[in-house]
Short mmCIF file of C-alpha atoms and ligand atoms in Angstrom, two decimals:
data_model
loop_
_atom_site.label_atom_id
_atom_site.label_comp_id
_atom_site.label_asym_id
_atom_site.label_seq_id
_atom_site.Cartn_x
_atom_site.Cartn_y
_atom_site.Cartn_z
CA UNK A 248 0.00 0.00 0.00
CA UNK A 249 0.62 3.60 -0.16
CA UNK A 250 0.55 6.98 1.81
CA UNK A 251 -2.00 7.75 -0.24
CA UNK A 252 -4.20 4.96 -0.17
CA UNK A 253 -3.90 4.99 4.01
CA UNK A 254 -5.16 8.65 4.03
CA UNK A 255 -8.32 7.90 1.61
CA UNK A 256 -8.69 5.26 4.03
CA UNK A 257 -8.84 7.02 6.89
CA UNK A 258 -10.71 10.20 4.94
CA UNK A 259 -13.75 6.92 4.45
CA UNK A 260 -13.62 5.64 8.34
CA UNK A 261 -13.75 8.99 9.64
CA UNK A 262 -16.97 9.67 7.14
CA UNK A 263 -18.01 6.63 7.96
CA UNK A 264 -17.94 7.45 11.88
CA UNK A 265 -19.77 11.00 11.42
CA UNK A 266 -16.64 12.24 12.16
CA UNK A 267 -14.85 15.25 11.03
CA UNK A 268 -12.74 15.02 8.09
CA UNK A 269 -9.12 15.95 9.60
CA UNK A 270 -9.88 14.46 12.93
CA UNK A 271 -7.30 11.69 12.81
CA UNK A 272 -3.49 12.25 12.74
CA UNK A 273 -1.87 9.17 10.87
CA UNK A 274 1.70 8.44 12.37
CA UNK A 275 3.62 7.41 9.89
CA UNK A 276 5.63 4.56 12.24
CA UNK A 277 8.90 4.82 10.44
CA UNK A 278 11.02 2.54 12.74
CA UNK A 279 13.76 0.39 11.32
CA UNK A 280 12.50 1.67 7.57
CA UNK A 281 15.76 2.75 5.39
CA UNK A 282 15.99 6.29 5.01
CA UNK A 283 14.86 6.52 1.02
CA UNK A 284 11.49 5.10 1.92
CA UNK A 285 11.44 7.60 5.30
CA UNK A 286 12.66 10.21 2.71
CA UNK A 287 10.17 9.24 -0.05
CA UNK A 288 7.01 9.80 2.14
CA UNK A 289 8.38 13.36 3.29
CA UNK A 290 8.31 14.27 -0.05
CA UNK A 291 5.11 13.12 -0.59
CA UNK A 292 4.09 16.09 2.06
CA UNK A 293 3.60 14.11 4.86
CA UNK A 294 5.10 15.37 8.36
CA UNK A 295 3.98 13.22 11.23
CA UNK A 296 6.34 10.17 11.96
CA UNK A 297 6.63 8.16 15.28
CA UNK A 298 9.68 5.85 16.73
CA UNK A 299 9.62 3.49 19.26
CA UNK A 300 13.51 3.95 20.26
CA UNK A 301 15.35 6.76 21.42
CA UNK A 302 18.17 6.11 20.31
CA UNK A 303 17.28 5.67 16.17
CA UNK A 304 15.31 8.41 16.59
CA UNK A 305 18.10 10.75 17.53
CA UNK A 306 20.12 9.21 14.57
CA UNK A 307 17.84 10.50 11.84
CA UNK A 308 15.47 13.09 12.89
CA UNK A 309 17.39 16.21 13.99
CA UNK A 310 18.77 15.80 9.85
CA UNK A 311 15.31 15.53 8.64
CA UNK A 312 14.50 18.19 10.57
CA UNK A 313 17.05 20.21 8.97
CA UNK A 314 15.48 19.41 5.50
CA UNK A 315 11.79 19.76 6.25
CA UNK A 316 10.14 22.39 7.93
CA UNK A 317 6.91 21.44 10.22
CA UNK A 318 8.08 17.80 11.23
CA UNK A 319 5.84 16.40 14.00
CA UNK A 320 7.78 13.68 15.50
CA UNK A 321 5.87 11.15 18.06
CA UNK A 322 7.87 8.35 20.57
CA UNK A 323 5.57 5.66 20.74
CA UNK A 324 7.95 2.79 22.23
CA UNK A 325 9.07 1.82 26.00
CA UNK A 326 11.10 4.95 27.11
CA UNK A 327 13.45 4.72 30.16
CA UNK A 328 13.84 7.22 32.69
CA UNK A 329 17.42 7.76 31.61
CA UNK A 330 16.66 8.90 27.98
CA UNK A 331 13.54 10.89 29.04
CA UNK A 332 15.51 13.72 28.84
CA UNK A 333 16.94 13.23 25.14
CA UNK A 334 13.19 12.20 23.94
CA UNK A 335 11.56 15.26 25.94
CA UNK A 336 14.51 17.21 22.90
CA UNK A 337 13.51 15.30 20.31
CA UNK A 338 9.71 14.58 20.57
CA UNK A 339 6.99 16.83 19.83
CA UNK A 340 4.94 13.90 21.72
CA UNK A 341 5.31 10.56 24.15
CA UNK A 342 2.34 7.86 23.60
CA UNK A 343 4.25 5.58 26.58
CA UNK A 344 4.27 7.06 29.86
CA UNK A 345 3.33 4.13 31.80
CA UNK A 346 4.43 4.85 35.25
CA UNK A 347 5.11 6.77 38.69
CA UNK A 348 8.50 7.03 38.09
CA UNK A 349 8.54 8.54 34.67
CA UNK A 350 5.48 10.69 35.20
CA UNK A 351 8.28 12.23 38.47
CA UNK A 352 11.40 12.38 35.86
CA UNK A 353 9.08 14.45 33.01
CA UNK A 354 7.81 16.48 35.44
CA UNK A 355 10.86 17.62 36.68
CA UNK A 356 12.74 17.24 33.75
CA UNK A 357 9.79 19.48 32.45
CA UNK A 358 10.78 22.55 34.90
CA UNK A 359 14.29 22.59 33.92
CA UNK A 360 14.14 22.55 30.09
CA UNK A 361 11.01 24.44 30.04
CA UNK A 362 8.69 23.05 28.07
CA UNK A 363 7.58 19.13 28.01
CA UNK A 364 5.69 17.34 24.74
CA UNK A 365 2.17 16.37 24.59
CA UNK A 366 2.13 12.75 26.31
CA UNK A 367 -0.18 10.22 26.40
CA UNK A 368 -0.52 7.22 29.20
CA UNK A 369 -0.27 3.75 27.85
CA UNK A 370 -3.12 1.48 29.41
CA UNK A 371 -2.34 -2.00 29.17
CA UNK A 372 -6.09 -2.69 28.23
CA UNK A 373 -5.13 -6.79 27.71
CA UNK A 374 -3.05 -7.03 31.08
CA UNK A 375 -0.52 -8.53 29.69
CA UNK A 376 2.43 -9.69 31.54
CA UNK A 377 5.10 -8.09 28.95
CA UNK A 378 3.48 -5.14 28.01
CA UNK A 379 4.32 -2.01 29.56
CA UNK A 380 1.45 0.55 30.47
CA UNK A 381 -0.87 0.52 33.85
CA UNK A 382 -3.39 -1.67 34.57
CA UNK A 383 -6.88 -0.50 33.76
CA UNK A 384 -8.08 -0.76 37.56
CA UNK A 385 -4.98 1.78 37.75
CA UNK A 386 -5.56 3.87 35.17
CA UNK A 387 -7.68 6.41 36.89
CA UNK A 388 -5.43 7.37 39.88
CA UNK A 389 -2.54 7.27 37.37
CA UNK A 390 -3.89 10.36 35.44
CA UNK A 391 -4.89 12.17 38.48
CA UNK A 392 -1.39 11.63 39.41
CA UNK A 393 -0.24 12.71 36.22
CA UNK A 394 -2.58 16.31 36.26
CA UNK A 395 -1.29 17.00 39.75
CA UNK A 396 2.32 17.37 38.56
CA UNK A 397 0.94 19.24 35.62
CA UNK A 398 1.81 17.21 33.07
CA UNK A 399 0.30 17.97 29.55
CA UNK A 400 -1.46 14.77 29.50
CA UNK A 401 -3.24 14.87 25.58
CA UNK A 402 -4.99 11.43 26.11
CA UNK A 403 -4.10 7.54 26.02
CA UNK A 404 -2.78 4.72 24.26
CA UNK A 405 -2.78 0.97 23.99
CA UNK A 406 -1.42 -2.03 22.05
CA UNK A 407 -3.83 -4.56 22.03
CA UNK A 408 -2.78 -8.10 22.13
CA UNK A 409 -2.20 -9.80 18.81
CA UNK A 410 -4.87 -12.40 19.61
CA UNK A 411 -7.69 -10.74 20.61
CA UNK A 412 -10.25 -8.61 19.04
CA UNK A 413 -8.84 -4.74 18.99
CA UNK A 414 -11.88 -3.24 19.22
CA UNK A 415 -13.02 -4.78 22.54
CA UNK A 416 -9.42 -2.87 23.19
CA UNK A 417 -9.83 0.47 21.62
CA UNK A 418 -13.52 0.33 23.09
CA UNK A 419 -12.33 0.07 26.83
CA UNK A 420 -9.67 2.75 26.39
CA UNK A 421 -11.91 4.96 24.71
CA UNK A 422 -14.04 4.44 27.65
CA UNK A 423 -11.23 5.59 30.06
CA UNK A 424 -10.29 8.86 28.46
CA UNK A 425 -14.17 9.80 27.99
CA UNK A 426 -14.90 9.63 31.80
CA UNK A 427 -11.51 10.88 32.59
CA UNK A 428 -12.02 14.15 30.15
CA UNK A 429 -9.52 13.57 27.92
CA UNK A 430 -10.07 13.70 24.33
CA UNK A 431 -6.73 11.96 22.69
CA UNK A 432 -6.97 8.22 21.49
CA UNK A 433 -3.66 6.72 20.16
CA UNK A 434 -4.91 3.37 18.85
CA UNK A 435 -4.66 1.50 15.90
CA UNK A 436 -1.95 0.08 13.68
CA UNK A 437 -1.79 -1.36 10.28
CA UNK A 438 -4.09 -4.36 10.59
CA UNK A 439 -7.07 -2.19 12.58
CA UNK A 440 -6.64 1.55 12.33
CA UNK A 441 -10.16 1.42 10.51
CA UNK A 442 -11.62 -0.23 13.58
CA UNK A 443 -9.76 2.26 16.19
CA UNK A 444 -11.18 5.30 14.28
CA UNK A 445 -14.90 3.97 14.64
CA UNK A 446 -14.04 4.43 18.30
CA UNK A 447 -12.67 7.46 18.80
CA UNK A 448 -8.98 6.61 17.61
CA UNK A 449 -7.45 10.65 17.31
CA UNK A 450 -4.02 9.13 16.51
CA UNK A 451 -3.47 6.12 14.22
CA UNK A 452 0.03 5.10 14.33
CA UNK A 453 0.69 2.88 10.80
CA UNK A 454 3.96 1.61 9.92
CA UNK A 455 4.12 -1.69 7.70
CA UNK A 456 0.94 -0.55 5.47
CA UNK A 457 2.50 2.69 4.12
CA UNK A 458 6.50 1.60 3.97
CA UNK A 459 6.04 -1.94 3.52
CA UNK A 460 7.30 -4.67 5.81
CA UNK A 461 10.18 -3.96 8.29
CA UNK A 462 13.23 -6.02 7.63
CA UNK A 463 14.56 -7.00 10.61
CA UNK A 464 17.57 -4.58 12.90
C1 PLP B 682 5.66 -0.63 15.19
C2 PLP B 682 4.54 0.01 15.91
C3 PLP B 682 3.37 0.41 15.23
C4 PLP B 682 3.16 0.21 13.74
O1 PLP B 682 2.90 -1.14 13.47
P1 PLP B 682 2.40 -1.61 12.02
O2 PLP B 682 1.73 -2.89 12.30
O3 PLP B 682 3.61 -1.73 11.18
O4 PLP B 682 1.47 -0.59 11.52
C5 PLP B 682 2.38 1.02 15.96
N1 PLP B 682 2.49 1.24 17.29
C6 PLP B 682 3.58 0.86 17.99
C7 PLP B 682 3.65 1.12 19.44
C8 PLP B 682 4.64 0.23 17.32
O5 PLP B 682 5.73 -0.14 18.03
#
């Protein structure tokens, strides 16, 4: 598939949903992806990407940002407490904060540099063992916690498990955020963003449908 055949897509759901056109951001997840076929979908116009590691994101990014104006970068993978600071540089958002500890380090982290991106909590809406993100039981007291260290908390996220029906998944966060007040819903990948944006999804993050499979690190 193509860029453009993902953004008709998502133009249909969100018709489809009585929903705005424009209402969904599509991530362009351009993790492990050579640089040409990055390169070749910034030329195509399109300005929102998202990594899930520091680390590669801080190896092509601050070029690409040198090359295209407007570049709306979004970390949507596990982030430690000792790269928060490097990704709070790089990242115009964070999809993964997932815990005490790292809501304390952006916070403060926050003060110092002065300014902190948009973040979103990761729910681990299929409680699985080795997937980060709190509980859902958790999730309320987490984002209270999160508000009262004035954190610019944008909405949530989840990764639902590969065996299970998403939209059970995207349903249940959807149901979070709404009596929580927030209004951002990062959900939906390749195989369901369709799905996620009959729910609510706000953010779509696709990576194998517009770049093509990832060949492996
Ligand atoms: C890799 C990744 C995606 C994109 O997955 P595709 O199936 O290639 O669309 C989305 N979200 C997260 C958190 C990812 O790590």
């Amino acid at each position: 598939m193509t860029l453009q055949s993902i953004t008709e897509k998502i133009a249909k759901a969100e018709t489809a949903a009585n929903r705005p056109a424009g209402s969904v951001s599509l991530i362009a997840v351009s993790k492990v992806q050579p640089n040409a076929r990055v390169q070749a979908v910034l030329e195509e116009g399109h300005r929102i990407f998202g990594e899930n590691k520091v680390q590669e994101a801080a190896g092509k990014w601050p070029d690409f940002r040198v090359q295209y104006d407007n570049i709306e970068l979004h970390l949507i993978g596990p982030l430690q407490t000792n790269k928060a600071r490097q990704a709070m540089e790089l990242a115009d958002s964070i999809h993964t904060l997932d815990r005490p500890k790292l809501a304390n380090t952006l916070a403060r982290l926050a003060q110092e540099i002065g300014r902190c991106p948009d973040l979103f909590i990761q729910v681990n809406t299929g409680e699985e063992a080795q997937k980060a993100g709190v509980m859902p039981a958790e999730a309320d007291s987490f984002i209270a916690e999160c508000a009262a260290l004035d954190l610019p908390v944008r909405g949530l996220m989840c990764i639902p498990p590969v065996d299970e029906e998403a939209s059970l998944h995207f349903a249940l966060l959807a149901k979070i955020a709404a009596r929580n007040g927030l209004d951002g819903l990062s959900m939906g990948m390749s195989s369901d963003f369709e799905k996620a944006i009959a729910l609510g999804a706000t953010h779509v993050r696709v990576g194998s449908a517009i770049f093509g499979e990832r060949t492996p690190a």
